[in-house]
């Protein structure tokens, strides 16, 4: 939808989102003198602020707490002059060369280039006990947190490709993986399903849903599940509870302007972060349904800033040649 309100500020490079992609884009854009302005969104630091230890991001040999890592990203972005502002993008208008973004439902900012790094959010079951133990045994990322359950028994909810991939990943680390499937069949591709079926230490519980995550007040100690046909309940003694029921990319406000796939992920050009709109780039989980790692998000954040820089240099060159022509 068009934004009719006049903008109160114009910037060269506007970054939306404050996860690894957004801050990395900011570091590169600031060092290239694009004077970036970054809006954090309602969850400054993004998904990593909901995890505890991050042990797979290079450069932290002893690991680091997710929120601490994001504070360091922010500090590094600000060190080179990024203006980091708390606020969320409530609406966009990419119908002209100068892009307009509404912030917090009120102020409008215009920008020559926009880097979208709004991320994706893991879907949760919505149980109070799941929320209570989030980061203390409950996780939505097996690759990030599986290692903490080495040699232990864990459960994973879901039957799509993500759940199948994460269950086989966990099976290599953990002594046993209980896979909780709510129907009598998988949604995952046959190949992925077969991989699960052929893994000896994965036990599949069909028609099974989660009633409650159990804990001792500090960490997870089990999970109470029920069979949705017989309504029979049982407790599985697990120390880790993984939820893999899908992610939702945070792209609602871009609908109508940007090309997206069937799941709402922004489509970028091959080997690029360019979207279908000139001067608008997408980086991180918002355009990546496959890897979804902090380090890959940071990598595409870097790409987006470099591409924005080249794009802006092209505009400047064009404006200079226009001025020269009108002076002749
Ligand atoms: P999907 O939406 O494909 O699957 C979600 C799974 O979670 C389904 O089995 C669904 O059950 C289950 N589920 C949803 N809500 C609940 C709930 N409340 N309680 C219990 N179970 C629930 O999500 P994915 O993340 O697995 O995949 C998303 C997309 O990404 C897909 O297109 C997938 O193919 C792709 N992908 C590809 C990969 C690859 O190619 N390597 C790896 C990972 C993902 P039900 O089936 O009953 O609805």
GROMACS .gro file of C-alpha atoms and ligand atoms in nm:
model
  376
    1UNK     CA    1   0.000   0.000   0.000
    2UNK     CA    2   0.124   0.350  -0.080
    3UNK     CA    3   0.241   0.571   0.206
    4UNK     CA    4   0.099   0.918   0.139
    5UNK     CA    5   0.249   1.084   0.446
    6UNK     CA    6   0.560   1.298   0.379
    7UNK     CA    7   0.887   1.166   0.516
    8UNK     CA    8   1.055   1.363   0.792
    9UNK     CA    9   1.404   1.227   0.726
   10UNK     CA   10   1.600   1.093   0.431
   11UNK     CA   11   1.882   0.842   0.467
   12UNK     CA   12   2.111   0.667   0.221
   13UNK     CA   13   2.083   0.326   0.381
   14UNK     CA   14   1.809   0.206   0.611
   15UNK     CA   15   1.849  -0.131   0.783
   16UNK     CA   16   1.546  -0.305   0.929
   17UNK     CA   17   1.626  -0.568   1.192
   18UNK     CA   18   1.892  -0.625   1.456
   19UNK     CA   19   1.998  -0.990   1.436
   20UNK     CA   20   2.337  -1.102   1.300
   21UNK     CA   21   2.231  -1.006   0.945
   22UNK     CA   22   2.119  -0.653   1.032
   23UNK     CA   23   2.420  -0.568   1.250
   24UNK     CA   24   2.671  -0.715   1.004
   25UNK     CA   25   2.510  -0.513   0.724
   26UNK     CA   26   2.540  -0.208   0.953
   27UNK     CA   27   2.911  -0.268   1.023
   28UNK     CA   28   2.990  -0.288   0.650
   29UNK     CA   29   2.757  -0.003   0.550
   30UNK     CA   30   2.896   0.228   0.820
   31UNK     CA   31   3.255   0.153   0.720
   32UNK     CA   32   3.161   0.234   0.359
   33UNK     CA   33   3.032   0.574   0.483
   34UNK     CA   34   2.670   0.501   0.394
   35UNK     CA   35   2.569   0.648   0.733
   36UNK     CA   36   2.324   0.367   0.803
   37UNK     CA   37   2.027   0.400   1.032
   38UNK     CA   38   1.917   0.069   1.185
   39UNK     CA   39   1.580   0.001   1.342
   40UNK     CA   40   1.597  -0.284   1.591
   41UNK     CA   41   1.240  -0.415   1.572
   42UNK     CA   42   1.047  -0.514   1.883
   43UNK     CA   43   1.298  -0.784   1.979
   44UNK     CA   44   1.638  -0.612   1.969
   45UNK     CA   45   1.908  -0.869   1.892
   46UNK     CA   46   1.662  -1.111   1.733
   47UNK     CA   47   1.631  -1.485   1.791
   48UNK     CA   48   1.976  -1.518   1.951
   49UNK     CA   49   1.861  -1.323   2.252
   50UNK     CA   50   1.635  -1.618   2.335
   51UNK     CA   51   1.916  -1.871   2.348
   52UNK     CA   52   2.176  -1.927   2.615
   53UNK     CA   53   2.523  -2.040   2.500
   54UNK     CA   54   2.628  -1.993   2.139
   55UNK     CA   55   2.918  -2.226   2.070
   56UNK     CA   56   2.923  -2.247   1.691
   57UNK     CA   57   2.993  -1.886   1.595
   58UNK     CA   58   3.359  -1.861   1.488
   59UNK     CA   59   3.575  -1.635   1.699
   60UNK     CA   60   3.432  -1.738   2.037
   61UNK     CA   61   3.639  -2.045   2.133
   62UNK     CA   62   3.476  -2.062   2.476
   63UNK     CA   63   3.126  -1.986   2.352
   64UNK     CA   64   2.925  -1.678   2.441
   65UNK     CA   65   2.574  -1.609   2.567
   66UNK     CA   66   2.340  -1.516   2.280
   67UNK     CA   67   2.232  -1.180   2.431
   68UNK     CA   68   2.598  -1.089   2.504
   69UNK     CA   69   2.697  -1.170   2.147
   70UNK     CA   70   2.426  -0.945   2.012
   71UNK     CA   71   2.540  -0.662   2.244
   72UNK     CA   72   2.887  -0.698   2.091
   73UNK     CA   73   2.745  -0.690   1.737
   74UNK     CA   74   2.559  -0.370   1.826
   75UNK     CA   75   2.866  -0.209   1.983
   76UNK     CA   76   3.071  -0.290   1.673
   77UNK     CA   77   2.805  -0.143   1.442
   78UNK     CA   78   2.785   0.175   1.652
   79UNK     CA   79   3.162   0.210   1.668
   80UNK     CA   80   3.166   0.291   1.296
   81UNK     CA   81   2.877   0.534   1.315
   82UNK     CA   82   2.559   0.330   1.271
   83UNK     CA   83   2.262   0.500   1.432
   84UNK     CA   84   2.083   0.219   1.614
   85UNK     CA   85   1.727   0.315   1.703
   86UNK     CA   86   1.462   0.121   1.892
   87UNK     CA   87   1.151   0.098   1.674
   88UNK     CA   88   0.979  -0.129   1.427
   89UNK     CA   89   0.891  -0.091   1.062
   90UNK     CA   90   0.512  -0.088   1.048
   91UNK     CA   91   0.462  -0.028   0.676
   92UNK     CA   92   0.671   0.009   0.360
   93UNK     CA   93   0.618   0.169   0.021
   94UNK     CA   94   0.860   0.050  -0.245
   95UNK     CA   95   0.663   0.189  -0.538
   96UNK     CA   96   0.911   0.470  -0.618
   97UNK     CA   97   1.289   0.495  -0.658
   98UNK     CA   98   1.303   0.651  -0.313
   99UNK     CA   99   1.170   0.395  -0.068
  100UNK     CA  100   0.948   0.492   0.221
  101UNK     CA  101   0.931   0.311   0.552
  102UNK     CA  102   0.687   0.394   0.830
  103UNK     CA  103   0.824   0.349   1.181
  104UNK     CA  104   0.611   0.260   1.484
  105UNK     CA  105   0.294   0.342   1.291
  106UNK     CA  106   0.380   0.713   1.281
  107UNK     CA  107   0.708   0.862   1.150
  108UNK     CA  108   0.800   0.809   0.785
  109UNK     CA  109   1.160   0.781   0.669
  110UNK     CA  110   1.271   0.774   0.306
  111UNK     CA  111   1.581   0.585   0.194
  112UNK     CA  112   1.781   0.534  -0.124
  113UNK     CA  113   1.854   0.177  -0.020
  114UNK     CA  114   1.688  -0.056   0.228
  115UNK     CA  115   1.839  -0.370   0.378
  116UNK     CA  116   1.576  -0.604   0.518
  117UNK     CA  117   1.696  -0.827   0.801
  118UNK     CA  118   1.375  -0.891   0.991
  119UNK     CA  119   1.448  -1.261   1.041
  120UNK     CA  120   1.210  -1.546   1.102
  121UNK     CA  121   1.041  -1.662   1.418
  122UNK     CA  122   1.025  -2.023   1.527
  123UNK     CA  123   0.675  -2.152   1.578
  124UNK     CA  124   0.603  -2.282   1.927
  125UNK     CA  125   0.336  -2.511   2.067
  126UNK     CA  126   0.214  -2.239   2.301
  127UNK     CA  127   0.234  -2.435   2.625
  128UNK     CA  128   0.318  -2.235   2.941
  129UNK     CA  129   0.571  -2.505   3.043
  130UNK     CA  130   0.742  -2.476   2.703
  131UNK     CA  131   0.785  -2.105   2.759
  132UNK     CA  132   0.903  -2.156   3.118
  133UNK     CA  133   1.192  -2.384   3.015
  134UNK     CA  134   1.283  -2.205   2.690
  135UNK     CA  135   1.665  -2.194   2.686
  136UNK     CA  136   1.679  -2.440   2.978
  137UNK     CA  137   1.606  -2.762   2.794
  138UNK     CA  138   1.354  -2.632   2.542
  139UNK     CA  139   1.496  -2.527   2.207
  140UNK     CA  140   1.386  -2.461   1.850
  141UNK     CA  141   1.730  -2.524   1.699
  142UNK     CA  142   1.895  -2.867   1.715
  143UNK     CA  143   2.208  -2.750   1.534
  144UNK     CA  144   2.254  -2.470   1.790
  145UNK     CA  145   2.172  -2.662   2.106
  146UNK     CA  146   2.199  -3.037   2.031
  147UNK     CA  147   2.555  -3.056   2.158
  148UNK     CA  148   2.442  -2.972   2.514
  149UNK     CA  149   2.254  -3.305   2.520
  150UNK     CA  150   2.543  -3.527   2.417
  151UNK     CA  151   2.474  -3.887   2.527
  152UNK     CA  152   2.132  -3.791   2.668
  153UNK     CA  153   1.774  -3.874   2.575
  154UNK     CA  154   1.574  -3.601   2.400
  155UNK     CA  155   1.237  -3.547   2.229
  156UNK     CA  156   1.156  -3.355   1.914
  157UNK     CA  157   0.812  -3.240   1.797
  158UNK     CA  158   0.722  -3.221   1.428
  159UNK     CA  159   0.723  -3.437   1.117
  160UNK     CA  160   0.828  -3.201   0.841
  161UNK     CA  161   1.168  -3.177   0.670
  162UNK     CA  162   1.308  -2.964   0.951
  163UNK     CA  163   1.203  -3.211   1.222
  164UNK     CA  164   1.333  -3.506   1.018
  165UNK     CA  165   1.666  -3.332   0.953
  166UNK     CA  166   1.703  -3.223   1.315
  167UNK     CA  167   1.603  -3.566   1.451
  168UNK     CA  168   1.876  -3.737   1.246
  169UNK     CA  169   2.123  -3.467   1.352
  170UNK     CA  170   2.033  -3.522   1.720
  171UNK     CA  171   2.050  -3.901   1.680
  172UNK     CA  172   2.424  -3.869   1.606
  173UNK     CA  173   2.483  -3.683   1.934
  174UNK     CA  174   2.218  -3.814   2.172
  175UNK     CA  175   2.163  -4.163   2.308
  176UNK     CA  176   1.798  -4.165   2.199
  177UNK     CA  177   1.558  -3.935   2.017
  178UNK     CA  178   1.180  -3.955   2.066
  179UNK     CA  179   1.003  -3.806   1.766
  180UNK     CA  180   0.652  -3.683   1.844
  181UNK     CA  181   0.433  -3.692   1.533
  182UNK     CA  182   0.075  -3.570   1.571
  183UNK     CA  183  -0.071  -3.767   1.277
  184UNK     CA  184   0.003  -4.120   1.153
  185UNK     CA  185   0.229  -3.991   0.878
  186UNK     CA  186   0.514  -3.755   0.802
  187UNK     CA  187   0.489  -3.430   0.612
  188UNK     CA  188   0.860  -3.454   0.525
  189UNK     CA  189   0.985  -3.574   0.187
  190UNK     CA  190   1.015  -3.953   0.147
  191UNK     CA  191   1.395  -3.936   0.147
  192UNK     CA  192   1.403  -3.753   0.479
  193UNK     CA  193   1.135  -3.978   0.625
  194UNK     CA  194   1.332  -4.288   0.524
  195UNK     CA  195   1.643  -4.146   0.682
  196UNK     CA  196   1.453  -4.115   1.011
  197UNK     CA  197   1.299  -4.462   0.979
  198UNK     CA  198   1.643  -4.611   0.918
  199UNK     CA  199   1.805  -4.450   1.221
  200UNK     CA  200   1.815  -4.703   1.502
  201UNK     CA  201   1.805  -4.466   1.799
  202UNK     CA  202   1.504  -4.263   1.682
  203UNK     CA  203   1.174  -4.385   1.823
  204UNK     CA  204   0.870  -4.245   1.645
  205UNK     CA  205   0.553  -4.188   1.846
  206UNK     CA  206   0.265  -4.144   1.601
  207UNK     CA  207  -0.064  -3.975   1.696
  208UNK     CA  208   0.127  -3.817   1.981
  209UNK     CA  209   0.096  -3.464   2.115
  210UNK     CA  210   0.262  -3.282   2.401
  211UNK     CA  211   0.064  -3.210   2.715
  212UNK     CA  212   0.337  -3.055   2.930
  213UNK     CA  213   0.710  -3.008   2.949
  214UNK     CA  214   0.823  -3.129   3.290
  215UNK     CA  215   1.107  -2.979   3.491
  216UNK     CA  216   1.258  -2.933   3.836
  217UNK     CA  217   1.212  -2.557   3.829
  218UNK     CA  218   1.554  -2.510   3.666
  219UNK     CA  219   1.584  -2.749   3.372
  220UNK     CA  220   1.377  -2.999   3.173
  221UNK     CA  221   1.345  -3.346   3.325
  222UNK     CA  222   1.078  -3.500   3.102
  223UNK     CA  223   0.777  -3.450   2.882
  224UNK     CA  224   0.418  -3.561   2.932
  225UNK     CA  225   0.262  -3.673   2.604
  226UNK     CA  226  -0.075  -3.817   2.504
  227UNK     CA  227  -0.202  -4.032   2.222
  228UNK     CA  228  -0.468  -3.824   2.046
  229UNK     CA  229  -0.668  -4.138   1.953
  230UNK     CA  230  -0.670  -4.328   2.281
  231UNK     CA  231  -0.605  -4.018   2.501
  232UNK     CA  232  -0.359  -4.235   2.693
  233UNK     CA  233  -0.084  -4.033   2.865
  234UNK     CA  234   0.277  -4.121   2.933
  235UNK     CA  235   0.595  -3.952   3.052
  236UNK     CA  236   0.918  -3.965   2.852
  237UNK     CA  237   1.231  -3.910   3.059
  238UNK     CA  238   1.415  -3.659   2.844
  239UNK     CA  239   1.648  -3.372   2.927
  240UNK     CA  240   1.602  -3.186   2.598
  241UNK     CA  241   1.279  -3.089   2.421
  242UNK     CA  242   1.313  -2.964   2.065
  243UNK     CA  243   1.031  -2.798   1.877
  244UNK     CA  244   1.058  -2.821   1.497
  245UNK     CA  245   0.711  -2.732   1.372
  246UNK     CA  246   0.819  -2.464   1.126
  247UNK     CA  247   0.931  -2.104   1.112
  248UNK     CA  248   0.750  -1.794   1.003
  249UNK     CA  249   0.956  -1.536   0.816
  250UNK     CA  250   0.877  -1.183   0.932
  251UNK     CA  251   0.770  -1.055   0.593
  252UNK     CA  252   0.405  -0.953   0.630
  253UNK     CA  253   0.472  -0.581   0.574
  254UNK     CA  254   0.656  -0.649   0.247
  255UNK     CA  255   0.370  -0.840   0.082
  256UNK     CA  256   0.257  -0.677  -0.239
  257UNK     CA  257   0.602  -0.531  -0.309
  258UNK     CA  258   0.852  -0.814  -0.281
  259UNK     CA  259   0.846  -1.153  -0.448
  260UNK     CA  260   0.819  -1.435  -0.195
  261UNK     CA  261   0.799  -1.813  -0.204
  262UNK     CA  262   0.495  -2.010  -0.093
  263UNK     CA  263   0.612  -1.997   0.270
  264UNK     CA  264   0.661  -1.619   0.271
  265UNK     CA  265   1.043  -1.613   0.242
  266UNK     CA  266   1.172  -1.324   0.029
  267UNK     CA  267   1.316  -1.440  -0.302
  268UNK     CA  268   1.660  -1.299  -0.378
  269UNK     CA  269   1.852  -1.328  -0.702
  270UNK     CA  270   2.106  -1.614  -0.724
  271UNK     CA  271   2.434  -1.538  -0.542
  272UNK     CA  272   2.293  -1.204  -0.438
  273UNK     CA  273   2.072  -1.036  -0.179
  274UNK     CA  274   1.895  -0.825  -0.442
  275UNK     CA  275   1.515  -0.848  -0.440
  276UNK     CA  276   1.282  -0.771  -0.729
  277UNK     CA  277   1.286  -0.402  -0.625
  278UNK     CA  278   1.594  -0.194  -0.709
  279UNK     CA  279   1.777  -0.074  -0.399
  280UNK     CA  280   1.601  -0.320  -0.167
  281UNK     CA  281   1.812  -0.607  -0.037
  282UNK     CA  282   1.718  -0.897   0.189
  283UNK     CA  283   1.957  -1.081   0.420
  284UNK     CA  284   1.947  -1.342   0.692
  285UNK     CA  285   1.663  -1.578   0.783
  286UNK     CA  286   1.405  -1.365   0.606
  287UNK     CA  287   1.538  -1.506   0.276
  288UNK     CA  288   1.690  -1.834   0.397
  289UNK     CA  289   1.470  -2.129   0.488
  290UNK     CA  290   1.754  -2.378   0.457
  291UNK     CA  291   2.060  -2.285   0.669
  292UNK     CA  292   1.913  -2.040   0.926
  293UNK     CA  293   2.239  -2.000   1.117
  294UNK     CA  294   2.379  -1.685   1.278
  295UNK     CA  295   2.697  -1.713   1.076
  296UNK     CA  296   2.516  -1.754   0.743
  297UNK     CA  297   2.287  -1.463   0.832
  298UNK     CA  298   2.593  -1.249   0.908
  299UNK     CA  299   2.741  -1.351   0.571
  300UNK     CA  300   2.436  -1.238   0.378
  301UNK     CA  301   2.424  -0.917   0.585
  302UNK     CA  302   2.774  -0.842   0.458
  303UNK     CA  303   2.664  -0.918   0.100
  304UNK     CA  304   2.363  -0.686   0.132
  305UNK     CA  305   2.576  -0.393   0.249
  306UNK     CA  306   2.829  -0.444  -0.032
  307UNK     CA  307   2.547  -0.461  -0.287
  308UNK     CA  308   2.379  -0.151  -0.140
  309UNK     CA  309   2.711   0.033  -0.164
  310UNK     CA  310   2.748  -0.059  -0.533
  311UNK     CA  311   2.388   0.036  -0.600
  312UNK     CA  312   2.430   0.377  -0.433
  313UNK     CA  313   2.756   0.442  -0.620
  314UNK     CA  314   2.560   0.382  -0.942
  315UNK     CA  315   2.295   0.639  -0.840
  316UNK     CA  316   2.563   0.895  -0.749
  317UNK     CA  317   2.737   0.846  -1.084
  318UNK     CA  318   2.405   0.889  -1.263
  319UNK     CA  319   2.325   1.209  -1.069
  320UNK     CA  320   2.671   1.351  -1.142
  321UNK     CA  321   2.638   1.287  -1.515
  322UNK     CA  322   2.290   1.450  -1.511
  323UNK     CA  323   2.437   1.760  -1.340
  324UNK     CA  324   2.726   1.776  -1.589
  325UNK     CA  325   2.483   1.750  -1.881
  326UNK     CA  326   2.254   2.025  -1.750
  327UNK     CA  327   2.558   2.254  -1.687
  328UNK     CA  328   2.672   2.216  -2.053
  329LIG     P1  329   0.650  -2.783   0.775
  329LIG     O1  330   0.538  -2.684   0.781
  329LIG     O2  331   0.680  -2.850   0.648
  329LIG     O3  332   0.619  -2.900   0.882
  329LIG     C1  333   0.578  -2.869   1.010
  329LIG     C2  334   0.557  -3.000   1.085
  329LIG     O4  335   0.523  -2.968   1.220
  329LIG     C3  336   0.442  -3.085   1.030
  329LIG     O5  337   0.475  -3.219   1.041
  329LIG     C4  338   0.326  -3.048   1.122
  329LIG     O6  339   0.234  -3.153   1.139
  329LIG     C5  340   0.399  -3.028   1.252
  329LIG     N1  341   0.325  -2.939   1.341
  329LIG     C6  342   0.280  -2.814   1.315
  329LIG     N2  343   0.219  -2.762   1.421
  329LIG     C7  344   0.223  -2.857   1.518
  329LIG     C8  345   0.175  -2.867   1.650
  329LIG     N3  346   0.112  -2.764   1.707
  329LIG     N4  347   0.197  -2.980   1.719
  329LIG     C9  348   0.262  -3.083   1.663
  329LIG     N5  349   0.311  -3.083   1.538
  329LIG    C10  350   0.291  -2.971   1.465
  329LIG     O7  351   0.777  -2.706   0.837
  329LIG     P2  352   0.932  -2.738   0.818
  329LIG     O8  353   1.003  -2.638   0.902
  329LIG     O9  354   0.961  -2.878   0.843
  329LIG    O10  355   0.962  -2.706   0.665
  329LIG    C11  356   0.933  -2.576   0.609
  329LIG    C12  357   0.975  -2.576   0.461
  329LIG    O11  358   1.116  -2.579   0.451
  329LIG    C13  359   0.921  -2.697   0.385
  329LIG    O12  360   0.889  -2.656   0.256
  329LIG    C14  361   1.039  -2.791   0.383
  329LIG    O13  362   1.035  -2.882   0.274
  329LIG    C15  363   1.157  -2.694   0.374
  329LIG     N6  364   1.278  -2.753   0.431
  329LIG    C16  365   1.364  -2.815   0.347
  329LIG    C17  366   1.479  -2.874   0.395
  329LIG    C18  367   1.572  -2.939   0.300
  329LIG    O14  368   1.540  -2.946   0.184
  329LIG     N7  369   1.687  -2.985   0.346
  329LIG    C19  370   1.512  -2.874   0.538
  329LIG    C20  371   1.412  -2.809   0.618
  329LIG    C21  372   1.301  -2.753   0.565
  329LIG     P3  373   0.126  -3.188   1.027
  329LIG    O15  374   0.203  -3.259   0.919
  329LIG    O16  375   0.032  -3.278   1.101
  329LIG    O17  376   0.065  -3.060   0.982
   0.00000   0.00000   0.00000
